[in-house]
Short mmCIF file of C-alpha atoms and ligand atoms in Angstrom, two decimals:
data_model
loop_
_atom_site.label_atom_id
_atom_site.label_comp_id
_atom_site.label_asym_id
_atom_site.label_seq_id
_atom_site.Cartn_x
_atom_site.Cartn_y
_atom_site.Cartn_z
CA MET A 1 -7.32 -29.88 3.91
CA PRO A 2 -7.12 -26.44 2.22
CA ASN A 3 -9.35 -26.18 -0.79
CA ALA A 4 -7.42 -26.17 -4.09
CA SER A 5 -9.69 -23.72 -5.86
CA TRP A 6 -9.08 -21.09 -3.16
CA LEU A 7 -5.37 -21.80 -3.02
CA ALA A 8 -5.03 -20.99 -6.72
CA LEU A 9 -6.72 -17.59 -6.15
CA LEU A 10 -4.74 -16.85 -2.99
CA GLU A 11 -1.53 -17.34 -4.98
CA TYR A 12 -2.51 -14.05 -6.67
CA ALA A 13 -4.06 -12.22 -3.71
CA ARG A 14 -0.99 -12.75 -1.51
CA TRP A 15 0.96 -10.43 -3.83
CA ALA A 16 -1.37 -7.54 -3.02
CA PRO A 17 0.49 -4.54 -1.57
CA SER A 18 -0.13 -3.60 2.06
CA PRO A 19 1.17 -0.76 4.26
CA HIS A 20 4.78 -1.59 5.26
CA ASN A 21 4.23 -4.98 3.53
CA MET A 22 2.55 -6.20 6.73
CA GLN A 23 0.20 -8.67 5.01
CA PRO A 24 -2.38 -8.75 7.82
CA TRP A 25 -4.65 -11.31 6.12
CA LEU A 26 -5.28 -14.96 6.92
CA PHE A 27 -7.62 -17.37 5.19
CA GLN A 28 -9.57 -20.48 6.07
CA PRO A 29 -11.10 -22.15 3.00
CA LEU A 30 -14.24 -24.00 4.09
CA SER A 31 -15.46 -25.39 0.76
CA ASP A 32 -15.05 -24.92 -2.99
CA THR A 33 -16.99 -21.67 -2.74
CA GLU A 34 -16.64 -20.41 0.84
CA CYS A 35 -13.64 -19.06 2.73
CA THR A 36 -13.32 -17.18 6.01
CA LEU A 37 -11.06 -14.14 5.99
CA PHE A 38 -9.30 -13.22 9.25
CA TYR A 39 -7.18 -10.27 10.22
CA ASP A 40 -4.04 -10.71 12.26
CA PRO A 41 -4.34 -8.22 15.18
CA THR A 42 -0.55 -8.20 15.59
CA ARG A 43 -0.14 -6.79 12.07
CA LEU A 44 -1.90 -3.44 12.41
CA LEU A 45 -0.74 0.14 12.95
CA PRO A 46 -2.30 1.36 16.22
CA GLY A 47 0.31 4.11 16.70
CA THR A 48 0.42 5.78 13.29
CA ASN A 49 -3.03 4.85 11.96
CA PRO A 50 -5.31 4.32 15.00
CA THR A 51 -8.54 4.34 12.92
CA GLY A 52 -7.23 1.38 10.88
CA SER A 53 -8.13 3.24 7.66
CA PHE A 54 -4.93 2.38 5.82
CA MET A 55 -4.96 -1.28 6.77
CA ALA A 56 -8.64 -1.55 5.78
CA CYS A 57 -7.60 0.07 2.50
CA GLY A 58 -4.97 -2.69 2.20
CA PHE A 59 -7.71 -5.29 2.70
CA GLY A 60 -9.72 -3.56 -0.05
CA ILE A 61 -6.73 -3.90 -2.38
CA MET A 62 -6.32 -7.59 -1.53
CA LEU A 63 -10.05 -8.30 -2.01
CA GLU A 64 -10.03 -6.60 -5.41
CA CYS A 65 -6.99 -8.66 -6.43
CA LEU A 66 -8.82 -11.82 -5.33
CA ASP A 67 -11.83 -10.80 -7.40
CA ILE A 68 -9.71 -10.09 -10.48
CA ALA A 69 -7.96 -13.44 -10.01
CA ALA A 70 -11.34 -15.21 -10.08
CA ALA A 71 -12.45 -13.57 -13.36
CA PRO A 72 -10.95 -16.08 -15.84
CA ARG A 73 -13.04 -18.78 -14.14
CA ASN A 74 -16.10 -16.63 -14.65
CA GLN A 75 -16.45 -16.20 -10.92
CA GLN A 76 -16.34 -13.26 -8.53
CA VAL A 77 -15.77 -12.95 -4.81
CA ASP A 78 -18.67 -11.64 -2.73
CA VAL A 79 -17.71 -10.33 0.71
CA GLU A 80 -19.73 -10.15 3.90
CA PHE A 81 -17.94 -8.41 6.77
CA HIS A 82 -18.40 -9.64 10.34
CA THR A 83 -16.82 -6.58 11.88
CA HIS A 84 -16.03 -3.07 10.71
CA GLU A 85 -13.20 -2.61 13.15
CA LEU A 86 -9.58 -3.68 13.05
CA CYS A 87 -8.46 -3.89 16.69
CA SER A 88 -4.79 -4.27 17.44
CA SER A 89 -3.78 -6.85 20.09
CA ASP A 90 -1.23 -9.59 20.59
CA GLY A 91 -4.00 -12.18 20.42
CA ALA A 92 -5.22 -14.72 17.89
CA PRO A 93 -6.55 -14.02 14.36
CA VAL A 94 -9.97 -12.36 14.30
CA LYS A 95 -12.79 -13.34 11.97
CA TYR A 96 -13.19 -10.42 9.56
CA ALA A 97 -15.37 -11.54 6.65
CA THR A 98 -16.91 -14.44 4.78
CA LEU A 99 -15.88 -14.75 1.13
CA GLN A 100 -18.15 -16.50 -1.39
CA LEU A 101 -17.11 -17.52 -4.89
CA VAL A 102 -20.17 -16.94 -7.06
CA PRO A 103 -20.86 -16.79 -10.83
CA ARG A 104 -19.51 -13.56 -12.31
CA THR A 105 -22.02 -10.82 -13.12
CA LYS A 106 -19.58 -8.01 -14.05
CA PRO A 107 -16.98 -7.85 -16.81
CA GLU A 108 -13.26 -7.73 -15.98
CA SER A 109 -10.85 -5.74 -18.12
CA LEU A 110 -7.65 -6.29 -16.12
CA ASP A 111 -5.45 -9.32 -16.72
CA ARG A 112 -4.81 -11.09 -13.40
CA GLU A 113 -1.14 -11.59 -14.31
CA LEU A 114 -0.71 -7.84 -13.63
CA ILE A 115 -1.12 -8.66 -9.93
CA LEU A 116 2.11 -10.65 -10.09
CA THR A 117 4.11 -8.03 -12.00
CA ARG A 118 2.97 -4.94 -10.02
CA ARG A 119 5.62 -3.48 -7.68
CA THR A 120 6.34 -0.32 -5.73
CA SER A 121 9.25 1.55 -7.25
CA ARG A 122 11.33 3.67 -4.86
CA LEU A 123 14.08 3.93 -7.48
CA PRO A 124 15.00 7.09 -9.40
CA TYR A 125 12.58 7.67 -12.29
CA ASP A 126 13.63 8.53 -15.83
CA GLY A 127 12.14 12.02 -16.11
CA ARG A 128 9.43 11.12 -18.63
CA ARG A 129 5.96 12.54 -18.33
CA ILE A 130 3.03 10.18 -18.34
CA SER A 131 0.84 10.71 -21.41
CA GLU A 132 -2.53 12.42 -21.20
CA LYS A 133 -4.09 9.22 -22.56
CA VAL A 134 -2.81 7.17 -19.63
CA TYR A 135 -3.76 9.92 -17.19
CA ALA A 136 -7.30 9.96 -18.64
CA GLU A 137 -7.55 6.23 -17.94
CA LEU A 138 -6.38 6.71 -14.35
CA VAL A 139 -8.86 9.55 -13.81
CA ALA A 140 -11.65 7.29 -15.10
CA VAL A 141 -10.66 4.41 -12.80
CA ALA A 142 -10.86 6.70 -9.76
CA GLN A 143 -14.11 8.25 -10.96
CA ALA A 144 -15.78 4.84 -11.26
CA PHE A 145 -15.34 4.52 -7.48
CA GLY A 146 -16.47 8.07 -6.65
CA HIS A 147 -12.87 9.28 -6.21
CA GLN A 148 -10.95 12.08 -7.90
CA PHE A 149 -7.45 11.59 -9.31
CA GLU A 150 -5.54 14.84 -9.82
CA TYR A 151 -1.97 15.11 -11.06
CA SER A 152 0.84 17.46 -11.93
CA THR A 153 3.96 17.32 -14.08
CA ASP A 154 5.08 20.76 -12.99
CA ARG A 155 8.67 20.61 -11.75
CA ALA A 156 8.10 22.95 -8.80
CA GLU A 157 5.04 20.96 -7.72
CA VAL A 158 6.97 17.69 -7.98
CA ALA A 159 9.86 19.12 -5.94
CA TRP A 160 7.39 20.32 -3.28
CA VAL A 161 5.86 16.85 -2.94
CA VAL A 162 9.20 15.05 -2.80
CA ALA A 163 10.45 17.51 -0.16
CA LEU A 164 7.26 17.15 1.90
CA ASN A 165 7.67 13.38 1.86
CA ALA A 166 11.30 13.68 3.02
CA ASP A 167 10.37 16.14 5.78
CA THR A 168 7.58 13.84 6.95
CA MET A 169 9.86 10.81 7.02
CA PHE A 170 12.52 12.65 9.02
CA TYR A 171 9.89 14.04 11.39
CA ASP A 172 8.14 10.66 11.91
CA MET A 173 11.39 8.88 12.66
CA SER A 174 12.33 11.48 15.29
CA GLU A 175 9.01 10.92 17.05
CA PRO A 176 8.97 7.87 19.40
CA VAL A 177 5.51 6.41 18.60
CA ALA A 178 5.92 6.48 14.82
CA CYS A 179 9.60 5.54 14.97
CA ASN A 180 9.02 2.46 17.15
CA GLU A 181 6.10 1.28 15.07
CA VAL A 182 7.81 1.72 11.69
CA ALA A 183 11.19 0.47 12.94
CA GLY A 184 9.54 -2.78 14.02
CA TRP A 185 8.70 -3.45 10.37
CA MET A 186 12.08 -2.50 8.95
CA ARG A 187 14.23 -5.33 7.62
CA PHE A 188 17.82 -4.20 7.52
CA SER A 189 19.50 -7.07 5.65
CA ARG A 190 18.44 -9.22 2.71
CA LYS A 191 18.75 -12.25 5.01
CA GLU A 192 16.33 -10.82 7.58
CA ALA A 193 13.90 -9.78 4.84
CA ARG A 194 13.94 -13.29 3.35
CA ARG A 195 13.51 -14.97 6.73
CA LYS A 196 10.63 -12.78 7.92
CA ALA A 197 9.14 -12.41 4.41
CA ASP A 198 7.35 -9.20 5.32
CA GLY A 199 8.08 -5.59 6.24
CA LEU A 200 10.07 -2.78 4.68
CA ALA A 201 13.31 -4.26 3.42
CA ALA A 202 16.24 -1.88 2.93
CA TYR A 203 16.89 -3.31 -0.55
CA ALA A 204 13.27 -2.61 -1.57
CA MET A 205 13.39 0.86 -0.01
CA ASN A 206 16.43 1.68 -2.19
CA ALA A 207 18.29 2.33 1.08
CA ASN A 208 21.53 1.23 2.66
CA GLY A 209 20.78 -1.30 5.44
CA LEU A 210 23.29 0.13 7.93
CA LEU A 211 22.07 3.68 7.33
CA MET A 212 18.48 2.52 7.76
CA TRP A 213 19.42 0.78 11.01
CA LEU A 214 21.08 3.95 12.34
CA PHE A 215 18.09 6.00 11.23
CA ALA A 216 15.75 3.73 13.19
CA LYS A 217 17.90 2.95 16.24
CA ALA A 218 20.06 6.06 16.69
CA ASN A 219 17.87 8.73 15.19
CA TRP A 220 19.49 11.44 17.34
CA LEU A 221 22.45 11.26 14.92
CA PHE A 222 20.23 12.56 12.14
CA ARG A 223 19.14 15.53 14.18
CA ILE A 224 22.69 16.88 14.21
CA PRO A 225 22.80 19.89 11.87
CA GLY A 226 24.83 19.06 8.79
CA ILE A 227 24.20 15.31 9.04
CA ARG A 228 20.47 15.97 8.86
CA GLN A 229 20.73 18.21 5.79
CA PHE A 230 23.15 15.85 4.06
CA THR A 231 21.08 12.67 4.57
CA LYS A 232 17.83 14.41 3.67
CA ALA A 233 19.42 15.69 0.44
CA GLN A 234 20.62 12.13 -0.32
CA TYR A 235 17.12 10.78 0.33
CA ILE A 236 15.63 13.37 -2.04
CA LYS A 237 18.33 12.61 -4.62
CA ALA A 238 17.28 8.94 -4.60
CA MET A 239 14.02 10.17 -6.18
CA ASP A 240 15.77 11.97 -9.06
CA GLY A 241 13.89 11.98 -12.33
CA THR A 242 10.45 12.18 -10.70
CA ARG A 243 8.26 14.08 -13.17
CA ASN A 244 4.74 13.07 -12.13
CA VAL A 245 2.92 13.40 -8.83
CA ALA A 246 -0.73 12.68 -8.16
CA TRP A 247 -3.19 12.92 -5.31
CA LEU A 248 -6.48 11.22 -4.62
CA SER A 249 -9.57 12.52 -2.91
CA GLY A 250 -12.74 10.68 -2.10
CA PRO A 251 -14.87 9.40 0.76
CA PHE A 252 -12.21 7.96 3.07
CA PHE A 253 -12.04 9.33 6.57
CA GLU A 254 -15.13 8.07 8.30
CA LYS A 255 -16.38 4.64 7.35
CA HIS A 256 -14.89 1.20 7.03
CA ASP A 257 -16.76 0.54 3.76
CA ASP A 258 -15.22 3.70 2.30
CA TRP A 259 -11.75 2.47 3.18
CA ILE A 260 -12.43 -0.89 1.55
CA ASN A 261 -13.82 0.87 -1.53
CA SER A 262 -10.76 3.15 -1.67
CA GLY A 263 -8.51 0.10 -1.53
CA ARG A 264 -10.42 -1.57 -4.35
CA MET A 265 -9.98 1.58 -6.40
CA LEU A 266 -6.29 1.83 -5.55
CA ALA A 267 -5.78 -1.79 -6.65
CA ARG A 268 -7.33 -1.08 -10.06
CA LEU A 269 -5.44 2.19 -10.40
CA TRP A 270 -2.12 0.50 -9.57
CA LEU A 271 -2.76 -2.43 -11.93
CA THR A 272 -3.77 -0.01 -14.71
CA MET A 273 -0.43 1.75 -14.20
CA THR A 274 1.34 -1.63 -14.32
CA LYS A 275 -0.44 -2.37 -17.61
CA HIS A 276 1.13 0.81 -19.04
CA GLY A 277 4.58 0.17 -17.58
CA VAL A 278 4.12 2.96 -15.01
CA TYR A 279 5.43 2.47 -11.47
CA LEU A 280 3.95 3.92 -8.32
CA HIS A 281 5.47 5.07 -5.04
CA PRO A 282 2.76 5.91 -2.46
CA PHE A 283 3.55 8.58 0.11
CA GLY A 284 1.12 7.23 2.71
CA SER A 285 3.03 8.67 5.64
CA ILE A 286 2.06 12.18 4.47
CA ILE A 287 -1.53 11.16 5.17
CA THR A 288 -0.94 9.48 8.53
CA ASN A 289 1.11 12.47 9.76
CA ALA A 290 -1.51 15.09 10.69
CA ALA A 291 0.75 18.13 10.14
CA ALA A 292 1.95 16.94 6.72
CA HIS A 293 -1.61 16.08 5.75
CA ALA A 294 -2.77 19.59 6.69
CA GLN A 295 0.05 21.11 4.59
CA MET A 296 -1.01 18.98 1.66
CA GLU A 297 -4.67 20.04 1.96
CA GLU A 298 -3.56 23.67 2.11
CA HIS A 299 -1.27 23.32 -0.89
CA PHE A 300 -3.53 21.45 -3.32
CA VAL A 301 -6.55 23.74 -3.14
CA ASN A 302 -9.32 22.91 -5.61
CA PRO A 303 -12.78 24.43 -5.09
CA ASN A 304 -14.32 21.67 -7.23
CA ARG A 305 -13.02 18.89 -5.01
CA LYS A 306 -15.81 17.29 -3.00
CA HIS A 307 -13.90 15.10 -0.58
CA PRO A 308 -10.73 15.21 1.51
CA LEU A 309 -7.36 14.18 0.11
CA TRP A 310 -6.32 10.74 1.26
CA MET A 311 -3.33 9.74 -0.83
CA LEU A 312 -0.33 11.40 -2.43
CA VAL A 313 2.02 9.52 -4.77
CA ARG A 314 4.83 9.88 -7.25
CA LEU A 315 4.58 7.80 -10.39
CA GLY A 316 6.59 7.24 -13.53
CA TYR A 317 9.09 5.04 -15.31
CA SER A 318 12.09 3.39 -13.67
CA ALA A 319 14.33 0.36 -13.92
CA LEU A 320 12.71 -2.87 -12.71
CA PRO A 321 12.33 -2.45 -8.93
CA PRO A 322 13.33 -5.26 -6.57
CA LYS A 323 10.53 -7.57 -5.52
CA SER A 324 9.42 -7.59 -1.88
CA TYR A 325 8.97 -10.92 -0.16
CA ARG A 326 5.63 -12.37 0.83
CA LEU A 327 4.75 -14.73 3.66
CA PRO A 328 4.50 -18.35 2.54
CA MET A 329 1.05 -19.74 1.85
CA GLU A 330 1.24 -22.03 4.93
CA HIS A 331 1.49 -18.93 7.11
CA MET A 332 -1.62 -17.41 5.57
CA LEU A 333 -3.85 -20.40 6.21
CA VAL A 334 -5.67 -20.46 9.53
CA GLN A 335 -5.95 -23.77 11.29
CA GLU A 336 -6.86 -23.11 14.91
CA ARG A 337 -6.24 -20.34 17.46
CA VAL A 338 -9.19 -18.27 16.28
CA GLN A 339 -11.22 -15.57 18.06
CA SER A 340 -14.82 -15.38 16.81
C1 LIG B 1 -2.18 2.06 1.70
C2 LIG B 1 -0.72 1.97 1.38
C3 LIG B 1 0.16 2.96 1.81
C4 LIG B 1 1.52 2.89 1.49
N1 LIG B 1 2.37 3.89 1.91
C5 LIG B 1 3.68 3.84 1.57
C6 LIG B 1 4.58 4.89 1.97
O1 LIG B 1 4.20 5.84 2.66
N2 LIG B 1 5.88 4.81 1.58
C7 LIG B 1 6.35 3.76 0.85
O2 LIG B 1 7.53 3.75 0.51
N3 LIG B 1 5.52 2.74 0.48
C8 LIG B 1 4.21 2.76 0.81
N4 LIG B 1 3.37 1.75 0.42
C9 LIG B 1 3.90 0.65 -0.38
C10 LIG B 1 4.11 -0.61 0.47
O3 LIG B 1 5.15 -0.42 1.39
C11 LIG B 1 4.40 -1.78 -0.49
O4 LIG B 1 3.25 -2.02 -1.24
C12 LIG B 1 4.80 -3.04 0.24
O5 LIG B 1 6.03 -2.84 0.88
C13 LIG B 1 4.94 -4.24 -0.71
O6 LIG B 1 5.83 -3.97 -1.76
P1 LIG B 1 5.38 -4.08 -3.30
O7 LIG B 1 4.32 -3.04 -3.53
O8 LIG B 1 6.61 -3.79 -4.11
O9 LIG B 1 4.86 -5.45 -3.53
C14 LIG B 1 2.01 1.80 0.74
C15 LIG B 1 1.13 0.79 0.32
C16 LIG B 1 -0.21 0.86 0.64
C17 LIG B 1 -1.11 -0.25 0.19
#
């Protein structure tokens, strides 16, 4: 019988963002204070992110959300990992970590309700700059985790980032490995998105379902000169009003613990934005695409930066974005079928 105290916390953690909304986590509450965390090896990105860095980052986000959710009870979630690798397979869930609910020793400044209101916004933004006061808070959040948050409101810089994201998307989708992997997580209709309750839904991507289907299944069409330029311009236009872009650097590329730490930081950064009514749109594919990543490193030169860049985003103010679905709680609870 699933433990009620964990279920109440998981109701928050399940709304954590994950790459392509893949929600690779599963839980097995064992007692009031102990829960086993599993990863689902069928919900990883072996083609576009073979190191597993981005999915581990997603786990870091989810674990931080769980910890924030436990704060009002004066508890925190301690984590002991059983493996530092996320290995893709079509097998059963794999034991990833043991979670312990223990008395809280650190203060919590973020309201856990922010976890439920946070969303990715791929809508047009309203052209407003984010204030220096809010930026200072975001810089401090990153710094607390040993990361650096840099930003720009320069129009040319913003246009460069938006164009790089569009180029990367068009390139990735013309390349079989990335296209097949991403296409498998695309949900073309509202009905499919609701039924599968995961993935990148056209309505959440601010995209037309039929166009998205053609883009994934008949990508050759979008390599025809004219059609390519037109659709890319439309894609860029859908990001009208973007006035703020930001990039993160920090220890990320080598160790599992760094990826988890980066995810924890990203969770707090994103929730801090939510607190200020600021939306975020991560451009993760610029990082997973080696050529785009190299261009980004070359473009954002800063001699004072100590670590590699690992995330590029646009951020700002938009209308309320549509909410992505999440898998039902029953799906996230492990009963049997477990690999130790
Ligand atoms: C590490 C990471 C990378 C992401 N990269 C992208 C990206 O490249 N493009 C994008 O549109 N969304 C990206 N997202 C956003 C997710 O797709 C989004 O969080 C997920 O679909 C759930 O939607 P929600 O944030 O509105 O709840 C990323 C999220 C995470 C955690």
